[in-house]
mmCIF file of C-alpha atoms in Angstrom:
data_model
loop_
_atom_site.group_PDB
_atom_site.id
_atom_site.type_symbol
_atom_site.label_atom_id
_atom_site.label_comp_id
_atom_site.label_asym_id
_atom_site.label_seq_id
_atom_site.Cartn_x
_atom_site.Cartn_y
_atom_site.Cartn_z
ATOM 1 C CA MET A 1 -17.180 20.966 14.890
ATOM 2 C CA VAL A 2 -17.141 17.741 12.916
ATOM 3 C CA VAL A 3 -15.913 17.988 9.318
ATOM 4 C CA GLN A 4 -18.667 17.302 6.791
ATOM 5 C CA VAL A 5 -17.808 15.580 3.498
ATOM 6 C CA VAL A 6 -19.406 15.998 0.064
ATOM 7 C CA LEU A 7 -18.506 13.535 -2.727
ATOM 8 C CA VAL A 8 -19.111 14.132 -6.457
ATOM 9 C CA HIS A 9 -18.914 11.203 -8.884
ATOM 10 C CA GLY A 10 -17.482 11.027 -12.398
ATOM 11 C CA ILE A 11 -19.132 10.707 -15.787
ATOM 12 C CA ARG A 12 -21.468 7.759 -16.492
ATOM 13 C CA THR A 13 -21.363 6.433 -12.918
ATOM 14 C CA SER A 14 -23.181 7.678 -9.799
ATOM 15 C CA ALA A 15 -23.008 8.223 -6.051
ATOM 16 C CA THR A 16 -22.636 4.463 -5.555
ATOM 17 C CA MET A 17 -19.005 4.613 -6.713
ATOM 18 C CA TRP A 18 -18.210 6.193 -3.320
ATOM 19 C CA ARG A 19 -19.626 3.378 -1.157
ATOM 20 C CA ALA A 20 -16.226 2.358 0.231
ATOM 21 C CA GLN A 21 -15.443 5.961 1.167
ATOM 22 C CA VAL A 22 -18.918 6.507 2.639
ATOM 23 C CA GLU A 23 -18.434 3.450 4.847
ATOM 24 C CA TYR A 24 -15.007 4.681 5.965
ATOM 25 C CA LEU A 25 -16.230 8.203 6.719
ATOM 26 C CA ARG A 26 -19.274 7.065 8.664
ATOM 27 C CA ALA A 27 -17.121 4.723 10.740
ATOM 28 C CA ARG A 28 -14.818 7.683 11.431
ATOM 29 C CA GLY A 29 -17.765 9.802 12.551
ATOM 30 C CA ASN A 30 -17.861 12.246 9.621
ATOM 31 C CA PRO A 31 -21.264 12.916 8.037
ATOM 32 C CA VAL A 32 -21.071 12.429 4.283
ATOM 33 C CA THR A 33 -23.224 13.259 1.280
ATOM 34 C CA ALA A 34 -22.558 11.541 -2.064
ATOM 35 C CA VAL A 35 -24.599 13.349 -4.707
ATOM 36 C CA ASP A 36 -26.064 12.158 -7.980
ATOM 37 C CA LEU A 37 -25.476 14.681 -10.754
ATOM 38 C CA PRO A 38 -28.324 15.341 -13.233
ATOM 39 C CA GLY A 39 -28.641 12.612 -15.847
ATOM 40 C CA HIS A 40 -26.868 10.108 -13.565
ATOM 41 C CA GLY A 41 -27.858 7.500 -10.980
ATOM 42 C CA SER A 42 -31.191 8.230 -9.326
ATOM 43 C CA ARG A 43 -31.556 11.251 -11.657
ATOM 44 C CA MET A 44 -30.974 9.329 -14.887
ATOM 45 C CA ALA A 45 -34.160 10.691 -16.483
ATOM 46 C CA GLU A 46 -33.067 14.309 -16.032
ATOM 47 C CA GLU A 47 -31.161 16.345 -18.604
ATOM 48 C CA PHE A 48 -27.530 17.077 -17.787
ATOM 49 C CA THR A 49 -26.708 20.788 -17.721
ATOM 50 C CA LEU A 50 -23.833 22.627 -16.097
ATOM 51 C CA ASP A 51 -26.230 24.884 -14.201
ATOM 52 C CA ALA A 52 -28.031 21.890 -12.716
ATOM 53 C CA ALA A 53 -24.736 20.164 -11.901
ATOM 54 C CA PHE A 54 -23.363 23.217 -10.097
ATOM 55 C CA ALA A 55 -26.667 23.678 -8.279
ATOM 56 C CA THR A 56 -26.429 20.076 -7.064
ATOM 57 C CA ILE A 57 -22.895 20.555 -5.738
ATOM 58 C CA ASP A 58 -23.697 23.923 -4.180
ATOM 59 C CA GLY A 59 -26.847 22.620 -2.512
ATOM 60 C CA ALA A 60 -24.970 19.740 -0.901
ATOM 61 C CA VAL A 61 -22.076 21.966 0.209
ATOM 62 C CA ARG A 62 -24.309 24.643 1.735
ATOM 63 C CA ALA A 63 -26.425 22.089 3.556
ATOM 64 C CA ALA A 64 -23.243 20.519 4.963
ATOM 65 C CA GLU A 65 -21.770 23.915 5.864
ATOM 66 C CA GLU A 66 -24.606 24.502 8.319
ATOM 67 C CA ARG A 67 -23.236 21.625 10.418
ATOM 68 C CA GLY A 68 -19.483 22.168 10.201
ATOM 69 C CA PRO A 69 -16.460 22.759 7.957
ATOM 70 C CA VAL A 70 -16.707 21.090 4.540
ATOM 71 C CA LEU A 71 -14.316 18.784 2.687
ATOM 72 C CA LEU A 72 -15.291 18.446 -0.987
ATOM 73 C CA SER A 73 -14.003 15.614 -3.178
ATOM 74 C CA GLY A 74 -14.729 15.086 -6.856
ATOM 75 C CA HIS A 75 -13.607 12.386 -9.272
ATOM 76 C CA SER A 76 -13.034 12.786 -13.031
ATOM 77 C CA MET A 77 -15.862 14.937 -14.428
ATOM 78 C CA GLY A 78 -16.984 15.560 -10.859
ATOM 79 C CA GLY A 79 -13.488 16.784 -10.043
ATOM 80 C CA LEU A 80 -13.455 19.158 -13.014
ATOM 81 C CA LEU A 81 -16.811 20.592 -11.975
ATOM 82 C CA CYS A 82 -15.592 20.971 -8.404
ATOM 83 C CA ILE A 83 -12.450 22.836 -9.516
ATOM 84 C CA GLU A 84 -14.666 25.359 -11.279
ATOM 85 C CA TYR A 85 -16.984 25.506 -8.261
ATOM 86 C CA VAL A 86 -14.340 25.891 -5.533
ATOM 87 C CA GLY A 87 -12.443 28.454 -7.626
ATOM 88 C CA ALA A 88 -15.471 30.652 -8.338
ATOM 89 C CA GLU A 89 -15.044 34.410 -7.949
ATOM 90 C CA ARG A 90 -17.517 34.257 -5.072
ATOM 91 C CA ARG A 91 -15.841 31.681 -2.868
ATOM 92 C CA PRO A 92 -18.128 28.864 -1.696
ATOM 93 C CA PRO A 93 -17.999 27.517 1.891
ATOM 94 C CA VAL A 94 -15.423 24.795 1.221
ATOM 95 C CA ASP A 95 -12.557 24.262 3.682
ATOM 96 C CA GLY A 96 -10.588 21.612 1.771
ATOM 97 C CA PHE A 97 -10.757 19.998 -1.650
ATOM 98 C CA ILE A 98 -9.581 16.682 -3.124
ATOM 99 C CA ALA A 99 -9.489 16.686 -6.941
ATOM 100 C CA ALA A 100 -9.153 13.096 -8.118
ATOM 101 C CA SER A 101 -8.315 11.974 -11.662
ATOM 102 C CA CYS A 102 -9.029 15.367 -13.214
ATOM 103 C CA THR A 103 -5.759 17.138 -14.087
ATOM 104 C CA ALA A 104 -6.724 17.737 -17.716
ATOM 105 C CA ILE A 105 -8.224 20.693 -19.574
ATOM 106 C CA PRO A 106 -11.371 19.362 -21.292
ATOM 107 C CA ARG A 107 -11.160 20.994 -24.693
ATOM 108 C CA GLY A 108 -9.382 20.767 -28.025
ATOM 109 C CA ILE A 109 -8.156 17.546 -29.584
ATOM 110 C CA GLY A 110 -8.152 15.677 -26.280
ATOM 111 C CA LEU A 111 -11.851 16.254 -25.683
ATOM 112 C CA ARG A 112 -12.717 15.559 -29.329
ATOM 113 C CA THR A 113 -10.833 12.255 -29.189
ATOM 114 C CA TYR A 114 -12.524 11.260 -25.941
ATOM 115 C CA ARG A 115 -15.973 12.046 -27.373
ATOM 116 C CA LEU A 116 -15.146 10.118 -30.554
ATOM 117 C CA LEU A 117 -14.136 7.039 -28.559
ATOM 118 C CA ALA A 118 -17.256 7.315 -26.404
ATOM 119 C CA ARG A 119 -19.444 7.517 -29.508
ATOM 120 C CA GLY A 120 -17.661 4.484 -30.937
ATOM 121 C CA PHE A 121 -18.457 2.463 -27.817
ATOM 122 C CA ASP A 122 -22.014 3.750 -27.883
ATOM 123 C CA SER A 123 -22.473 2.531 -31.457
ATOM 124 C CA LEU A 124 -21.786 -1.094 -30.494
ATOM 125 C CA PRO A 125 -24.815 -3.424 -30.196
ATOM 126 C CA ASP A 126 -24.724 -3.340 -26.380
ATOM 127 C CA ARG A 127 -23.416 0.254 -26.273
ATOM 128 C CA GLY A 128 -20.011 -1.112 -25.287
ATOM 129 C CA MET A 129 -21.129 -2.561 -21.967
ATOM 130 C CA TRP A 130 -19.601 -6.003 -22.589
ATOM 131 C CA LEU A 131 -16.165 -4.437 -23.047
ATOM 132 C CA THR A 132 -16.714 -2.056 -20.139
ATOM 133 C CA ASP A 133 -17.683 -4.891 -17.805
ATOM 134 C CA ARG A 134 -14.711 -7.042 -18.852
ATOM 135 C CA MET A 135 -12.321 -4.139 -18.240
ATOM 136 C CA LEU A 136 -13.785 -3.333 -14.831
ATOM 137 C CA ASP A 137 -13.726 -7.021 -13.870
ATOM 138 C CA ARG A 138 -9.982 -7.035 -14.535
ATOM 139 C CA ILE A 139 -8.973 -3.843 -12.712
ATOM 140 C CA LEU A 140 -11.375 -3.441 -9.770
ATOM 141 C CA PRO A 141 -11.178 -5.428 -6.530
ATOM 142 C CA HIS A 142 -14.149 -7.554 -5.562
ATOM 143 C CA GLU A 143 -15.036 -5.224 -2.666
ATOM 144 C CA THR A 144 -15.827 -2.284 -4.970
ATOM 145 C CA ARG A 145 -16.613 -3.922 -8.323
ATOM 146 C CA ALA A 146 -20.388 -3.839 -7.857
ATOM 147 C CA ASP A 147 -20.352 -0.310 -6.427
ATOM 148 C CA PHE A 148 -19.051 1.354 -9.567
ATOM 149 C CA GLY A 149 -22.119 0.600 -11.670
ATOM 150 C CA ALA A 150 -24.726 -0.059 -8.995
ATOM 151 C CA GLY A 151 -26.539 3.172 -9.831
ATOM 152 C CA GLY A 152 -26.561 2.379 -13.537
ATOM 153 C CA TYR A 153 -24.533 3.923 -16.348
ATOM 154 C CA ALA A 154 -25.540 7.314 -17.711
ATOM 155 C CA LEU A 155 -24.913 6.482 -21.354
ATOM 156 C CA ASP A 156 -27.467 8.952 -22.682
ATOM 157 C CA ALA A 157 -25.963 11.873 -20.749
ATOM 158 C CA GLN A 158 -22.354 11.139 -21.629
ATOM 159 C CA ASP A 159 -21.862 13.133 -24.843
ATOM 160 C CA VAL A 160 -23.871 16.118 -23.616
ATOM 161 C CA ALA A 161 -21.864 16.201 -20.396
ATOM 162 C CA LEU A 162 -18.527 15.909 -22.199
ATOM 163 C CA ARG A 163 -19.418 18.678 -24.639
ATOM 164 C CA SER A 164 -20.493 20.998 -21.823
ATOM 165 C CA LEU A 165 -17.124 20.717 -20.035
ATOM 166 C CA SER A 166 -15.349 22.665 -22.786
ATOM 167 C CA VAL A 167 -16.583 25.999 -21.378
ATOM 168 C CA LEU A 168 -14.944 25.510 -17.975
ATOM 169 C CA ASP A 169 -12.146 27.950 -17.162
ATOM 170 C CA LEU A 170 -10.169 25.650 -14.910
ATOM 171 C CA LEU A 171 -6.881 27.550 -14.852
ATOM 172 C CA SER A 172 -8.540 30.766 -13.683
ATOM 173 C CA ALA A 173 -10.426 28.774 -11.073
ATOM 174 C CA LEU A 174 -7.249 27.071 -9.853
ATOM 175 C CA HIS A 175 -5.571 30.480 -9.446
ATOM 176 C CA ARG A 176 -8.325 31.481 -7.026
ATOM 177 C CA ILE A 177 -8.397 28.326 -4.880
ATOM 178 C CA ASP A 178 -6.738 29.105 -1.544
ATOM 179 C CA VAL A 179 -7.991 26.232 0.613
ATOM 180 C CA PRO A 180 -5.971 23.043 1.183
ATOM 181 C CA LEU A 181 -5.959 21.191 -2.138
ATOM 182 C CA TRP A 182 -4.905 17.684 -3.114
ATOM 183 C CA PHE A 183 -4.587 16.326 -6.662
ATOM 184 C CA VAL A 184 -4.850 12.513 -6.673
ATOM 185 C CA ASN A 185 -4.038 10.556 -9.845
ATOM 186 C CA GLY A 186 -3.427 6.946 -10.715
ATOM 187 C CA GLN A 187 -0.026 6.302 -12.296
ATOM 188 C CA TYR A 188 -1.653 5.213 -15.573
ATOM 189 C CA ASP A 189 -4.459 7.785 -15.600
ATOM 190 C CA GLN A 190 -4.994 9.319 -19.050
ATOM 191 C CA LEU A 191 -6.119 12.557 -17.390
ATOM 192 C CA ARG A 192 -2.636 13.264 -16.047
ATOM 193 C CA VAL A 193 -1.972 15.081 -19.321
ATOM 194 C CA ASN A 194 -1.967 18.568 -17.712
ATOM 195 C CA GLU A 195 -0.785 17.467 -14.282
ATOM 196 C CA LYS A 196 2.366 19.615 -14.354
ATOM 197 C CA LEU A 197 0.417 22.684 -15.483
ATOM 198 C CA PHE A 198 -2.180 22.257 -12.740
ATOM 199 C CA THR A 199 0.484 22.013 -10.042
ATOM 200 C CA GLN A 200 2.228 25.095 -11.427
ATOM 201 C CA VAL A 201 -0.993 27.114 -11.386
ATOM 202 C CA ALA A 202 -1.859 25.890 -7.877
ATOM 203 C CA PRO A 203 1.596 25.614 -6.251
ATOM 204 C CA HIS A 204 0.160 25.118 -2.755
ATOM 205 C CA ALA A 205 -1.561 21.890 -3.850
ATOM 206 C CA GLU A 206 -0.195 18.480 -2.928
ATOM 207 C CA LEU A 207 0.108 15.940 -5.738
ATOM 208 C CA ILE A 208 -0.405 12.266 -4.888
ATOM 209 C CA VAL A 209 0.257 9.692 -7.625
ATOM 210 C CA VAL A 210 -0.902 6.181 -6.773
ATOM 211 C CA PRO A 211 1.353 3.494 -8.332
ATOM 212 C CA ARG A 212 -0.032 0.783 -10.623
ATOM 213 C CA THR A 213 -3.435 2.468 -10.743
ATOM 214 C CA THR A 214 -5.622 3.670 -13.604
ATOM 215 C CA HIS A 215 -8.169 6.481 -13.833
ATOM 216 C CA HIS A 216 -10.473 4.664 -11.387
ATOM 217 C CA VAL A 217 -8.373 5.422 -8.328
ATOM 218 C CA THR A 218 -11.219 5.661 -5.789
ATOM 219 C CA VAL A 219 -12.572 2.186 -6.517
ATOM 220 C CA MET A 220 -9.360 0.518 -7.649
ATOM 221 C CA ARG A 221 -7.440 1.544 -4.495
ATOM 222 C CA PRO A 222 -10.181 2.336 -1.955
ATOM 223 C CA ARG A 223 -7.974 2.095 1.122
ATOM 224 C CA VAL A 224 -5.393 4.402 -0.430
ATOM 225 C CA PHE A 225 -8.092 6.940 -1.168
ATOM 226 C CA ASP A 226 -9.399 6.561 2.372
ATOM 227 C CA ALA A 227 -5.899 7.464 3.549
ATOM 228 C CA VAL A 228 -5.996 10.620 1.424
ATOM 229 C CA LEU A 229 -9.334 11.504 2.999
ATOM 230 C CA GLU A 230 -7.730 11.005 6.404
ATOM 231 C CA VAL A 231 -4.942 13.464 5.530
ATOM 232 C CA ALA A 232 -7.453 16.037 4.330
ATOM 233 C CA LEU A 233 -9.729 15.600 7.325
ATOM 234 C CA THR A 234 -6.925 15.913 9.878
ATOM 235 C CA THR A 235 -5.624 19.001 8.046
ATOM 236 C CA ILE A 236 -9.017 20.705 8.292
ATOM 237 C CA GLU A 237 -9.466 19.567 11.884
ATOM 238 C CA ALA A 238 -6.090 21.007 12.855
ATOM 239 C CA SER A 239 -6.919 24.294 11.139
ATOM 240 C CA ASP A 240 -10.322 24.419 12.836
ATOM 241 C CA ASP A 241 -8.729 23.844 16.242
#
């Protein structure tokens, strides 16, 4: 059976950030679903809650599972949510998992600092969008620059979403994950802070660090991330055979 792929975006952005990967997967012949989490993208008017976010991921995974084995990939906040989801006590129907730019425990001083910085940007006259756009113009290639924000930026959901992440029990979830697992980080990603701990808790995971890359690894190095997808897909295909 053909491997199905579910993609979960990070905070503020939307399903459009995965356009390069969607194009690659469709050309390869793998059906793919890139979801919009509540409060983001096409669901910008909705309230972000963890229950609604997990329901979104679970709905996409279970729909995909009816057609074949499932590869799940999440980036940043989406990756953190997917760690909690894949590592649930009642194992979901996921056959492989790529956790991108999310090797950090979202609580304590790190989360408080991140929320403080986000609030600072939000207090600017344009809610920090001029600075955000200049930064993205500098680091993203032309082929993916428009994709990252094409679904809009979920500025109103940001603080609520960040605050909600503090209740996740990622280490317990990682202990329970027994499917093929890949951690993918950019060399300069600020969320590498607990990278060593995550790989210790999940020793079967493979760690891939992409040189000269920031937190935005999927859009900054789309062909590299496509190659990671290829590794994951062929691993699941070999297991299925």
